[in-house]
Amino acid sequence: MSSAYLFVSHGSRDPRPQIAVSQLAQQLLSCLQSSVTGDLVATAQLELAEQPLHSQIIDFAQTCRQQGIERL
């Protein structure tokens, strides 16, 4: 069964924290890709993002649904 993981960070004008969260998400995805389950990993930010957090979560949930992922 596929699972989805959403890393949520506060957000910052300094790009380094987002880079770190993105790298963490990529590392998790790399570990998960050793299985054939089709897991999904993404990031979202509370502040200073293009979309409000609730919109980012809704978009992620819709992507999960489209991919048939039932566990978030």
Short mmCIF file of N, CA and C in Angstrom, two decimals:
data_model
loop_
_atom_site.label_atom_id
_atom_site.label_comp_id
_atom_site.label_asym_id
_atom_site.label_seq_id
_atom_site.Cartn_x
_atom_site.Cartn_y
_atom_site.Cartn_z
N MET A 1 0.85 -1.18 0.00
CA MET A 1 0.00 0.00 0.00
C MET A 1 0.89 1.24 0.00
N SER A 2 0.58 2.17 -0.85
CA SER A 2 1.35 3.42 -0.95
C SER A 2 0.99 4.37 0.18
N SER A 3 1.96 5.17 0.56
CA SER A 3 1.77 6.20 1.60
C SER A 3 2.27 7.52 1.07
N ALA A 4 1.78 8.60 1.68
CA ALA A 4 2.23 9.94 1.32
C ALA A 4 2.73 10.65 2.57
N TYR A 5 3.76 11.44 2.42
CA TYR A 5 4.37 12.16 3.52
C TYR A 5 4.49 13.63 3.13
N LEU A 6 4.01 14.51 3.99
CA LEU A 6 4.08 15.94 3.74
C LEU A 6 4.86 16.59 4.88
N PHE A 7 6.04 17.11 4.57
CA PHE A 7 6.84 17.84 5.55
C PHE A 7 6.36 19.29 5.56
N VAL A 8 5.94 19.77 6.72
CA VAL A 8 5.48 21.15 6.85
C VAL A 8 6.49 21.91 7.70
N SER A 9 6.97 23.02 7.15
CA SER A 9 7.90 23.87 7.89
C SER A 9 7.27 25.25 8.06
N HIS A 10 7.87 26.04 8.92
CA HIS A 10 7.32 27.37 9.21
C HIS A 10 7.46 28.29 8.01
N GLY A 11 8.59 28.26 7.34
CA GLY A 11 8.87 29.18 6.25
C GLY A 11 9.78 30.28 6.73
N SER A 12 10.62 30.79 5.84
CA SER A 12 11.61 31.80 6.21
C SER A 12 12.04 32.55 4.97
N ARG A 13 12.45 33.79 5.17
CA ARG A 13 13.03 34.54 4.04
C ARG A 13 14.42 33.99 3.69
N ASP A 14 15.06 33.41 4.67
CA ASP A 14 16.35 32.76 4.46
C ASP A 14 16.09 31.42 3.75
N PRO A 15 16.67 31.18 2.60
CA PRO A 15 16.37 29.96 1.85
C PRO A 15 16.94 28.68 2.46
N ARG A 16 17.88 28.79 3.38
CA ARG A 16 18.55 27.59 3.91
C ARG A 16 17.61 26.62 4.62
N PRO A 17 16.67 27.08 5.46
CA PRO A 17 15.77 26.11 6.09
C PRO A 17 14.93 25.32 5.07
N GLN A 18 14.44 26.00 4.03
CA GLN A 18 13.65 25.29 3.02
C GLN A 18 14.51 24.31 2.24
N ILE A 19 15.75 24.68 1.98
CA ILE A 19 16.67 23.76 1.31
C ILE A 19 16.86 22.52 2.16
N ALA A 20 17.03 22.70 3.47
CA ALA A 20 17.21 21.56 4.38
C ALA A 20 15.99 20.66 4.40
N VAL A 21 14.79 21.25 4.45
CA VAL A 21 13.56 20.45 4.46
C VAL A 21 13.41 19.71 3.13
N SER A 22 13.71 20.37 2.04
CA SER A 22 13.63 19.73 0.72
C SER A 22 14.62 18.57 0.62
N GLN A 23 15.81 18.75 1.16
CA GLN A 23 16.81 17.67 1.15
C GLN A 23 16.34 16.50 2.01
N LEU A 24 15.74 16.79 3.15
CA LEU A 24 15.21 15.73 4.01
C LEU A 24 14.12 14.96 3.28
N ALA A 25 13.23 15.68 2.62
CA ALA A 25 12.16 15.03 1.86
C ALA A 25 12.74 14.16 0.75
N GLN A 26 13.76 14.66 0.07
CA GLN A 26 14.39 13.88 -1.01
C GLN A 26 15.08 12.64 -0.46
N GLN A 27 15.71 12.75 0.70
CA GLN A 27 16.34 11.58 1.32
C GLN A 27 15.30 10.52 1.68
N LEU A 28 14.18 10.95 2.25
CA LEU A 28 13.12 10.00 2.57
C LEU A 28 12.60 9.34 1.30
N LEU A 29 12.37 10.13 0.27
CA LEU A 29 11.88 9.57 -0.99
C LEU A 29 12.87 8.56 -1.56
N SER A 30 14.15 8.85 -1.48
CA SER A 30 15.17 7.92 -1.97
C SER A 30 15.12 6.61 -1.19
N CYS A 31 14.94 6.69 0.12
CA CYS A 31 14.83 5.47 0.94
C CYS A 31 13.58 4.68 0.58
N LEU A 32 12.49 5.39 0.36
CA LEU A 32 11.23 4.73 0.06
C LEU A 32 11.22 4.12 -1.34
N GLN A 33 11.98 4.68 -2.25
CA GLN A 33 11.97 4.19 -3.63
C GLN A 33 12.60 2.82 -3.77
N SER A 34 13.25 2.36 -2.70
CA SER A 34 13.78 1.01 -2.76
C SER A 34 12.64 -0.01 -2.76
N SER A 35 11.46 0.41 -2.29
CA SER A 35 10.27 -0.43 -2.39
C SER A 35 9.52 -0.03 -3.65
N VAL A 36 8.58 -0.83 -4.06
CA VAL A 36 7.86 -0.58 -5.31
C VAL A 36 6.46 -0.04 -5.04
N THR A 37 6.24 0.57 -3.90
CA THR A 37 4.89 0.94 -3.51
C THR A 37 4.42 2.26 -4.10
N GLY A 38 5.29 3.11 -4.61
CA GLY A 38 4.87 4.37 -5.19
C GLY A 38 4.53 5.43 -4.17
N ASP A 39 5.32 5.49 -3.10
CA ASP A 39 5.08 6.50 -2.07
C ASP A 39 5.34 7.90 -2.62
N LEU A 40 4.71 8.89 -1.98
CA LEU A 40 4.82 10.28 -2.39
C LEU A 40 5.33 11.11 -1.22
N VAL A 41 6.29 12.00 -1.49
CA VAL A 41 6.86 12.88 -0.47
C VAL A 41 6.86 14.30 -1.01
N ALA A 42 6.40 15.27 -0.18
CA ALA A 42 6.37 16.66 -0.60
C ALA A 42 6.61 17.56 0.61
N THR A 43 6.75 18.86 0.34
CA THR A 43 6.94 19.84 1.41
C THR A 43 5.89 20.95 1.27
N ALA A 44 5.62 21.61 2.40
CA ALA A 44 4.70 22.76 2.43
C ALA A 44 5.22 23.74 3.47
N GLN A 45 4.86 25.00 3.32
CA GLN A 45 5.33 26.03 4.25
C GLN A 45 4.14 26.78 4.83
N LEU A 46 4.24 27.07 6.14
CA LEU A 46 3.21 27.83 6.82
C LEU A 46 3.20 29.28 6.36
N GLU A 47 4.38 29.87 6.23
CA GLU A 47 4.48 31.28 5.87
C GLU A 47 5.41 31.44 4.67
N LEU A 48 5.24 32.54 3.98
CA LEU A 48 6.11 32.95 2.87
C LEU A 48 6.10 31.97 1.71
N ALA A 49 4.99 31.30 1.50
CA ALA A 49 4.84 30.41 0.36
C ALA A 49 3.92 31.07 -0.66
N GLU A 50 3.92 30.56 -1.89
CA GLU A 50 3.06 31.13 -2.93
C GLU A 50 1.58 30.93 -2.60
N GLN A 51 1.25 29.83 -1.93
CA GLN A 51 -0.13 29.53 -1.55
C GLN A 51 -0.23 29.44 -0.03
N PRO A 52 -1.41 29.70 0.53
CA PRO A 52 -1.59 29.47 1.97
C PRO A 52 -1.44 27.98 2.29
N LEU A 53 -1.08 27.67 3.52
CA LEU A 53 -0.84 26.29 3.91
C LEU A 53 -2.03 25.39 3.61
N HIS A 54 -3.23 25.86 3.91
CA HIS A 54 -4.40 24.99 3.69
C HIS A 54 -4.55 24.63 2.20
N SER A 55 -4.20 25.54 1.31
CA SER A 55 -4.27 25.25 -0.13
C SER A 55 -3.20 24.24 -0.53
N GLN A 56 -2.02 24.36 0.07
CA GLN A 56 -0.94 23.40 -0.21
C GLN A 56 -1.34 22.00 0.23
N ILE A 57 -1.99 21.91 1.40
CA ILE A 57 -2.43 20.61 1.91
C ILE A 57 -3.53 20.03 1.03
N ILE A 58 -4.48 20.86 0.61
CA ILE A 58 -5.56 20.39 -0.27
C ILE A 58 -4.98 19.89 -1.59
N ASP A 59 -4.06 20.64 -2.19
CA ASP A 59 -3.43 20.22 -3.45
C ASP A 59 -2.70 18.88 -3.27
N PHE A 60 -2.00 18.74 -2.16
CA PHE A 60 -1.27 17.49 -1.89
C PHE A 60 -2.26 16.33 -1.74
N ALA A 61 -3.34 16.56 -1.00
CA ALA A 61 -4.34 15.51 -0.81
C ALA A 61 -4.98 15.11 -2.14
N GLN A 62 -5.23 16.08 -3.00
CA GLN A 62 -5.81 15.77 -4.31
C GLN A 62 -4.83 14.97 -5.16
N THR A 63 -3.55 15.31 -5.08
CA THR A 63 -2.53 14.54 -5.80
C THR A 63 -2.50 13.11 -5.29
N CYS A 64 -2.59 12.96 -3.96
CA CYS A 64 -2.61 11.62 -3.37
C CYS A 64 -3.80 10.83 -3.88
N ARG A 65 -4.96 11.46 -3.88
CA ARG A 65 -6.17 10.79 -4.35
C ARG A 65 -6.03 10.35 -5.81
N GLN A 66 -5.51 11.24 -6.65
CA GLN A 66 -5.33 10.94 -8.07
C GLN A 66 -4.39 9.76 -8.28
N GLN A 67 -3.41 9.63 -7.37
CA GLN A 67 -2.45 8.53 -7.49
C GLN A 67 -2.90 7.28 -6.75
N GLY A 68 -4.08 7.34 -6.16
CA GLY A 68 -4.61 6.17 -5.46
C GLY A 68 -3.98 5.93 -4.10
N ILE A 69 -3.36 6.95 -3.54
CA ILE A 69 -2.73 6.81 -2.22
C ILE A 69 -3.79 7.07 -1.16
N GLU A 70 -3.91 6.13 -0.24
CA GLU A 70 -4.95 6.22 0.79
C GLU A 70 -4.39 6.55 2.17
N ARG A 71 -3.09 6.51 2.33
CA ARG A 71 -2.50 6.72 3.66
C ARG A 71 -1.60 7.94 3.61
N LEU A 72 -1.93 8.95 4.45
CA LEU A 72 -1.16 10.20 4.50
C LEU A 72 -0.56 10.35 5.88
#
